[in-house]
Short mmCIF file of C-alpha atoms and ligand atoms in Angstrom, two decimals:
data_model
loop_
_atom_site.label_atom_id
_atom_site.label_comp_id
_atom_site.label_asym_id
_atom_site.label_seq_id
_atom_site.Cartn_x
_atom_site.Cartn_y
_atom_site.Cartn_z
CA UNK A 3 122.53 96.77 110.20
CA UNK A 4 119.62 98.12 110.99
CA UNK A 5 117.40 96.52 113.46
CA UNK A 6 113.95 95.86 114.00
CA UNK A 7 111.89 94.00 116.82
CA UNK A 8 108.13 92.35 116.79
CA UNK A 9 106.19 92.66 120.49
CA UNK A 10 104.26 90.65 122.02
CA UNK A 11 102.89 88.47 124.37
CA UNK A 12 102.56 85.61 123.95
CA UNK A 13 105.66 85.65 120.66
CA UNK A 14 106.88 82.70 120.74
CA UNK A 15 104.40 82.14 117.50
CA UNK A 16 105.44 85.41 115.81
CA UNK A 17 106.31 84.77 111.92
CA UNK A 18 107.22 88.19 111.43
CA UNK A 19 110.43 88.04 111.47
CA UNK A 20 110.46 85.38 109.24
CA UNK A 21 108.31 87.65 106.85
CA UNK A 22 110.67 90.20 107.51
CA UNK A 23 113.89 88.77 106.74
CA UNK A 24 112.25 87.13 103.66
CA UNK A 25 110.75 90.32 101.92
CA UNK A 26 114.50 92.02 102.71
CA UNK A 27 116.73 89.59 100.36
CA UNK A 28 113.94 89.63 97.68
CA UNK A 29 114.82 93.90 97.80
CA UNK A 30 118.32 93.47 98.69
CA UNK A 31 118.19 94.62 102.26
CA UNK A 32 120.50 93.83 105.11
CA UNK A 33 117.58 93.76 108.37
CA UNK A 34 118.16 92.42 111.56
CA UNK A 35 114.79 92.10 113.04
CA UNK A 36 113.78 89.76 116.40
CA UNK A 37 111.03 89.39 118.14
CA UNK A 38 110.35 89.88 121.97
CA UNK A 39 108.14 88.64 124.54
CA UNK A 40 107.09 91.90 126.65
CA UNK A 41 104.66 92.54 129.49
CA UNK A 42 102.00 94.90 130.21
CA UNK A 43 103.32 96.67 132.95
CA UNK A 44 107.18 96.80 131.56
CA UNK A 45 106.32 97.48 127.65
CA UNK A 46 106.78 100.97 127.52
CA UNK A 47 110.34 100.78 129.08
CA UNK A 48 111.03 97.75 126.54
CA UNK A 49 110.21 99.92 123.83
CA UNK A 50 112.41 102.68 124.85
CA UNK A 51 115.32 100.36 125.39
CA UNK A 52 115.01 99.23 122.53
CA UNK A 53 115.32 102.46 120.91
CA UNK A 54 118.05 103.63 123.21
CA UNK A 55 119.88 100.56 121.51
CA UNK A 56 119.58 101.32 117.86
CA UNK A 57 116.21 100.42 116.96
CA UNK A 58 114.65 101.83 113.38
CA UNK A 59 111.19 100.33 114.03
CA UNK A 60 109.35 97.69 115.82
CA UNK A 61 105.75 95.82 115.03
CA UNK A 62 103.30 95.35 118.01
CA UNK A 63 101.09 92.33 118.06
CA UNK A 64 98.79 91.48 121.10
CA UNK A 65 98.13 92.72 123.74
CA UNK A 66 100.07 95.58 123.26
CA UNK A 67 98.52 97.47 120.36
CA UNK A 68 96.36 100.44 122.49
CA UNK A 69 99.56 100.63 124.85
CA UNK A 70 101.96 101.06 121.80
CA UNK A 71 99.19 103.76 120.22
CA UNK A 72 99.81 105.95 124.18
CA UNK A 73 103.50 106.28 123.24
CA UNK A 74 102.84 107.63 119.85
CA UNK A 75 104.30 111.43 118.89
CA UNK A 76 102.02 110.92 115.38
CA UNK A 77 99.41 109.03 114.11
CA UNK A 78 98.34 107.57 110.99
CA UNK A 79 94.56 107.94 109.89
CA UNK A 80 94.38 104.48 110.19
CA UNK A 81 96.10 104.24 113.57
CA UNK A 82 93.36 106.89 115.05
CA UNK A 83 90.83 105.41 113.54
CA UNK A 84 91.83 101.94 114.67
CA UNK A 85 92.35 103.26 118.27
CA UNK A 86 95.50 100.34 117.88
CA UNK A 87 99.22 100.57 116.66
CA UNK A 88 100.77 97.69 115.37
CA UNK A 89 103.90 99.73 113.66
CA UNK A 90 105.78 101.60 115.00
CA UNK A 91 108.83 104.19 113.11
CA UNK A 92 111.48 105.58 115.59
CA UNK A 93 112.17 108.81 114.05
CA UNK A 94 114.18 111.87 114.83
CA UNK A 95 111.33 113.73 115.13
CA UNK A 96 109.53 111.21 117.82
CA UNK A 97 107.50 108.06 117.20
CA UNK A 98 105.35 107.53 114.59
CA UNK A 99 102.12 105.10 114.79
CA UNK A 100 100.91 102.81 112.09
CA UNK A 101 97.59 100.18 111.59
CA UNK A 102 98.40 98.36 108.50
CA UNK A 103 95.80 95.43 109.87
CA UNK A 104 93.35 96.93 107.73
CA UNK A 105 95.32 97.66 104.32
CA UNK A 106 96.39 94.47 104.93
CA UNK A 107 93.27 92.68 104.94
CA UNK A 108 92.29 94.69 101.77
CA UNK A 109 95.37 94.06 99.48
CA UNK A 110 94.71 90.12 100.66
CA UNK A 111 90.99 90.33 98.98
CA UNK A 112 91.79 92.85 96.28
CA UNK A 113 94.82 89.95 95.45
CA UNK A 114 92.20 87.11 95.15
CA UNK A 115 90.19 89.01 93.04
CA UNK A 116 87.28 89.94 95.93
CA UNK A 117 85.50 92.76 94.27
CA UNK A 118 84.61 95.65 97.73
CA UNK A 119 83.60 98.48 95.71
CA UNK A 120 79.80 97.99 95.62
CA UNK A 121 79.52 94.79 98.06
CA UNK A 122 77.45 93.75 100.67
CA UNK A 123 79.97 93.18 103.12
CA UNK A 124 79.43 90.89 106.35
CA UNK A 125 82.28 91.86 109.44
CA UNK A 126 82.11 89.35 111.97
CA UNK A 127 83.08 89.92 115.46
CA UNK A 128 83.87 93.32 117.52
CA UNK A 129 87.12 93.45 118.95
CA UNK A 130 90.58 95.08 118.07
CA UNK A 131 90.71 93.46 114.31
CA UNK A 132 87.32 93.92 113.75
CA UNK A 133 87.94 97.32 114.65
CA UNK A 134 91.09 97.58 112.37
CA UNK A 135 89.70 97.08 109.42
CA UNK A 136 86.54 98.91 109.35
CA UNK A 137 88.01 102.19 107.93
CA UNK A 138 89.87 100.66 105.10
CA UNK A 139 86.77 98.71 104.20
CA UNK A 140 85.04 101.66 104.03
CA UNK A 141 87.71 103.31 102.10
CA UNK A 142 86.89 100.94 98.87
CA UNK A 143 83.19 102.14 99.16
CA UNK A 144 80.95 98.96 99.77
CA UNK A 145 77.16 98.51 99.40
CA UNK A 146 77.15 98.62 103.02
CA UNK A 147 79.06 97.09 106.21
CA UNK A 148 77.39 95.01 108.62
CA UNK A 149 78.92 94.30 112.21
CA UNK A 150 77.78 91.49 113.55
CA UNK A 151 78.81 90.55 117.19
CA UNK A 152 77.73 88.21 119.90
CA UNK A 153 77.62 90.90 122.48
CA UNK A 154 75.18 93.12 120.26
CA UNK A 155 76.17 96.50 122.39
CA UNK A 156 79.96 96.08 121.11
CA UNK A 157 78.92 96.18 117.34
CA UNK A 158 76.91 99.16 117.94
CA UNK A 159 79.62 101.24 120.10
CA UNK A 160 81.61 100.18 116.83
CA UNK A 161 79.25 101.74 114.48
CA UNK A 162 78.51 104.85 116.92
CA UNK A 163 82.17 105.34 117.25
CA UNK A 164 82.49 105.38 113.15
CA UNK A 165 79.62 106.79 112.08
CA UNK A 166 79.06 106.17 108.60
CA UNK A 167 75.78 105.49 106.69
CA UNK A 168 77.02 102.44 104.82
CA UNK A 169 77.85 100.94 108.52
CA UNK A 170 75.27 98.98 110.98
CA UNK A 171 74.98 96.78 113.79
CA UNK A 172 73.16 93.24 113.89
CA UNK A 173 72.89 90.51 115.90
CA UNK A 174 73.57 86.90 114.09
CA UNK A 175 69.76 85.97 114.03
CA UNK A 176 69.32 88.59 111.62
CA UNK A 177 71.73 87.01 108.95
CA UNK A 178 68.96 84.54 108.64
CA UNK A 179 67.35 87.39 106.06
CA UNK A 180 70.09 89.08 104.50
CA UNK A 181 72.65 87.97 101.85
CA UNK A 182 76.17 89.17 101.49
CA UNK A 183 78.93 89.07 98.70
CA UNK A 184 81.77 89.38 101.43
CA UNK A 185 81.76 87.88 104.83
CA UNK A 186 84.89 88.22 107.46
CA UNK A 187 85.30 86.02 109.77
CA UNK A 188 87.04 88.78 112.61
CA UNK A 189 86.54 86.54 115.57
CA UNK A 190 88.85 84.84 117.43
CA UNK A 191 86.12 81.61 117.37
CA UNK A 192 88.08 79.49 114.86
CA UNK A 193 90.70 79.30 117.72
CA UNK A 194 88.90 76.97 119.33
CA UNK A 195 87.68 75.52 116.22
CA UNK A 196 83.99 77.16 117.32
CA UNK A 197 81.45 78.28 114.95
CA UNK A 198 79.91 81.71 115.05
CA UNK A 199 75.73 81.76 115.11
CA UNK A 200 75.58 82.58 111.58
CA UNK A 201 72.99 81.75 109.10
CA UNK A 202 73.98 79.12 107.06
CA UNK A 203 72.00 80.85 104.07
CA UNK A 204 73.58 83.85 104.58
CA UNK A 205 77.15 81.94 103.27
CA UNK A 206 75.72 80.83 100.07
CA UNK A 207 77.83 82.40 97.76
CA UNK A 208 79.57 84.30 99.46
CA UNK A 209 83.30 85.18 99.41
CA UNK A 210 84.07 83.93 103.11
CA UNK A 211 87.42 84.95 104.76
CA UNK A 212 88.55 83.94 107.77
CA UNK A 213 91.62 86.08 109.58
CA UNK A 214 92.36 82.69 111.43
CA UNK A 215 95.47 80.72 109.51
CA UNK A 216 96.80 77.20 109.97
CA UNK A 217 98.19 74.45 108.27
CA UNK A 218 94.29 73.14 107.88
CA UNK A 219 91.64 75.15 107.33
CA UNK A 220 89.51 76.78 110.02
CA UNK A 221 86.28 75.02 111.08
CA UNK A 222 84.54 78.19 109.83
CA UNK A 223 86.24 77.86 106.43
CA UNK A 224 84.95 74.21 106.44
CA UNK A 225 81.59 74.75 107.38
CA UNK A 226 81.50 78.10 104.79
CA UNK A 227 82.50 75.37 102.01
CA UNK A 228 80.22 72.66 103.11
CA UNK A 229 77.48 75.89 103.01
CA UNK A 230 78.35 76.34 99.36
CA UNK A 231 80.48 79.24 99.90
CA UNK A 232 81.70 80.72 96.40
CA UNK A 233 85.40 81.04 97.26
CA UNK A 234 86.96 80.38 101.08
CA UNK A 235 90.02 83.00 102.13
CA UNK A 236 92.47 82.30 105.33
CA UNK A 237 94.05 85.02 107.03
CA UNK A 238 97.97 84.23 106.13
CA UNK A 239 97.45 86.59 103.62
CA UNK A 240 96.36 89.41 105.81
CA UNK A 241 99.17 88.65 108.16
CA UNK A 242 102.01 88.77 105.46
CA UNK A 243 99.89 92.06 103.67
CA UNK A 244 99.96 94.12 106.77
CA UNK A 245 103.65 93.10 107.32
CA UNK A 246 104.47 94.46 103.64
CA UNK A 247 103.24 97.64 104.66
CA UNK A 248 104.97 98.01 107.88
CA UNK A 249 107.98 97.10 105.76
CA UNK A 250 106.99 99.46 102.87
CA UNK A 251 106.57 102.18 105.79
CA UNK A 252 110.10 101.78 106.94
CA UNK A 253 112.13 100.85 103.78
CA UNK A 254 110.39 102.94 100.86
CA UNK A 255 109.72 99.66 98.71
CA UNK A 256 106.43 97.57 98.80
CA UNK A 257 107.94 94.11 98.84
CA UNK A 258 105.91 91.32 96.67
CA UNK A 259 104.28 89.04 99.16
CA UNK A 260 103.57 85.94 96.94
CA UNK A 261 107.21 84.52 97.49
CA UNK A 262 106.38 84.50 101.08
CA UNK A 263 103.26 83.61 101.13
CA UNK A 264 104.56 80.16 99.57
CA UNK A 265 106.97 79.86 101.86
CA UNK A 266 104.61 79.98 104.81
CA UNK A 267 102.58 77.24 102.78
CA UNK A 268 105.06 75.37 102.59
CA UNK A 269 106.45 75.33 105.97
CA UNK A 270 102.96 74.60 107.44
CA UNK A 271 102.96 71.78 104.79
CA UNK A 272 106.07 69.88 106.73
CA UNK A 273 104.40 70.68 109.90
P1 LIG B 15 89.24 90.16 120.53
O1 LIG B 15 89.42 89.25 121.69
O2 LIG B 15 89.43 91.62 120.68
O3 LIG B 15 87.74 89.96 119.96
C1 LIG B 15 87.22 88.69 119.76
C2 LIG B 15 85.86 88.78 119.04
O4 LIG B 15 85.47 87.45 118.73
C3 LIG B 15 84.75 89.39 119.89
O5 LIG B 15 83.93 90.17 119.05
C4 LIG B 15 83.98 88.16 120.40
O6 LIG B 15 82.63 88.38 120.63
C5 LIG B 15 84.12 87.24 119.21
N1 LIG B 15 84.00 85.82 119.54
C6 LIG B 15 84.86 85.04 120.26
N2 LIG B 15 84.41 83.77 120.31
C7 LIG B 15 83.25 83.74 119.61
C8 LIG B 15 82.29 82.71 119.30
N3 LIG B 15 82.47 81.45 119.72
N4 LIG B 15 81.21 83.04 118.57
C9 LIG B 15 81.04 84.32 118.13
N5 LIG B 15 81.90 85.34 118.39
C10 LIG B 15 82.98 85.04 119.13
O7 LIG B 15 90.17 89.56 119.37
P2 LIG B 15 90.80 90.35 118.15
O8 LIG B 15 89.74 91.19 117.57
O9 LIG B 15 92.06 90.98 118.53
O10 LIG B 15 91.19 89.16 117.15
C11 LIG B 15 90.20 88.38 116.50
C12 LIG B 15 90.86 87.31 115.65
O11 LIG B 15 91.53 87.88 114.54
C13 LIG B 15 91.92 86.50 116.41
O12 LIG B 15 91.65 85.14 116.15
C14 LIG B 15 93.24 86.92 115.80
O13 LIG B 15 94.15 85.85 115.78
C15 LIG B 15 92.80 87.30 114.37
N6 LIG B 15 93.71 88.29 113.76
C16 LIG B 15 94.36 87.94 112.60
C17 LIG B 15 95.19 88.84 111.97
C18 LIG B 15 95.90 88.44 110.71
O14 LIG B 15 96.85 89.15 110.30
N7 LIG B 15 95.52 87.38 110.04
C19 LIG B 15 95.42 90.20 112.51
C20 LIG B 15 94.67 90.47 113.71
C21 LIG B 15 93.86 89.52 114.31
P3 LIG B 15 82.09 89.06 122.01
O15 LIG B 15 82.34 90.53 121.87
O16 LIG B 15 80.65 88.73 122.05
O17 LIG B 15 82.87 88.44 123.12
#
């Protein structure tokens, strides 16, 4: 069987192999995939063990995502421009990286109708997802694409890194004046149930997605509701999206997601 492996640290949280084993039956696929705690200074060697053992492929979650991208032989477009890996193909001819963060995030909106071709879209937050997603954002040619970040300097090195004309940096005082049809939550605030300094008038209407997921929904979501927020997204859907694509990269089929998504649901449901 072949076999397949999720890194991370921590992992203990990991639903992808859950998501894994789940989109195999529904194509009739025999998987074995596990997931494994690793450490910074020992996940290289993990990785090759693991290939030295059999391994077809293996997803990389936090922290491990720039580390995985160093070991890389290729690189998707998505994986260079996300600086990040988060699949990885063992291969005969070396080992290919993957971001699928991004597509991820895309087929989630694109699934709950969010029209991106032509919107004003809001990208909250700087770091690694934030990062992930900006290119296939771009790809579905928005309006434009606003970073907005805390630590201004980090939105802009985002924007100078990409350079496109649809992207800019703000800082969350100027959301007081704009309005946007799409606003993503890319901050890792809702983890401690915090609430980014945006505009409350800036939500009004808005499509508001948060890449946060739980069995309730994230303070932000709340608040984005309570704002009069047109339609309120978690991020379950990006997690299980970007997992059908890592699974579409390896296996040659794009697995539906719905089944799985329900599952999920339901399993946060009974706690
Ligand atoms: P990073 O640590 O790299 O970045 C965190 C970002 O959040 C920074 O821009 C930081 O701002 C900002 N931030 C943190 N706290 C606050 C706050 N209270 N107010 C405003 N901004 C804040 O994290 P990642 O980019 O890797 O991940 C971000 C989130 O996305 C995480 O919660 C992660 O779980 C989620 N995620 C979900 C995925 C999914 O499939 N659903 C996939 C990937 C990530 P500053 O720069 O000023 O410090």
């Amino acid at each position: 069987m072949d076999k397949y492996l999720v890194f991370g640290n921590p992992i203990e949280q990991s639903k992808s192999p859950i998501i894994h084993q789940q989109f195999a039956s529904t194509c009739d696929q025999r998987i074995d995939y596990q997931k494994q705690l690793s450490e910074p200074d020992t996940f290289v060697a993990d990785v090759n063990t693991f290939i030295a053992h059999g391994g077809k492929g293996a997803n990389v979650t936090a922290p491990f995502k720039e580390q995985a991208m160093q070991m890389c032989d290729q690189l998707s477009v998505d994986a260079q421009a996300a600086g990040a890996v988060n699949t990885l193909s063992f291969t005969d001819g070396g080992i290919l990286g993957d971001n699928t963060d991004g597509r991820g995030l895309v087929d989630d909106l694109l699934a709950h109708n969010v029209t991106l071709t032509g919107a004003r879209i809001l990208l909250m937050g700087a770091g690694g997802a934030s990062r992930g997603v900006i290119s296939p954002l771009l790809a579905q040619n928005p309006d434009s694409l606003a970073i907005v970040n805390r630590t201004l300097s980090k939105a802009q090195l985002l924007v100078d890194h990409f350079q496109h004309d649809k992207l800019t940096a703000i800082d969350y005082s100027q959301t007081q004046s704009k309005r946007f049809d799409v606003i993503i939550n890319a901050t890792s605030a809702s983890l401690s149930a915090t609430l980014p300094d945006l505009a409350s008038s800036a939500v009004v209407d808005a499509v508001c997605y948060d890449m946060v997921y739980g069995a309730e929904l994230t303070a932000f979501l709340k608040w984005c509701q309570q704002q009069g927020a047109r339609q309120i997204i978690d991020g379950l859907g990006m997690l299980v999206g970007q997992a059908a694509q890592s699974f579409a990269i390896w296996h040659g089929v794009k697995p539906d997601v719905a089944p799985v998504l329900a599952l999920l649901r339901q399993q946060f449901k009974e706690g």
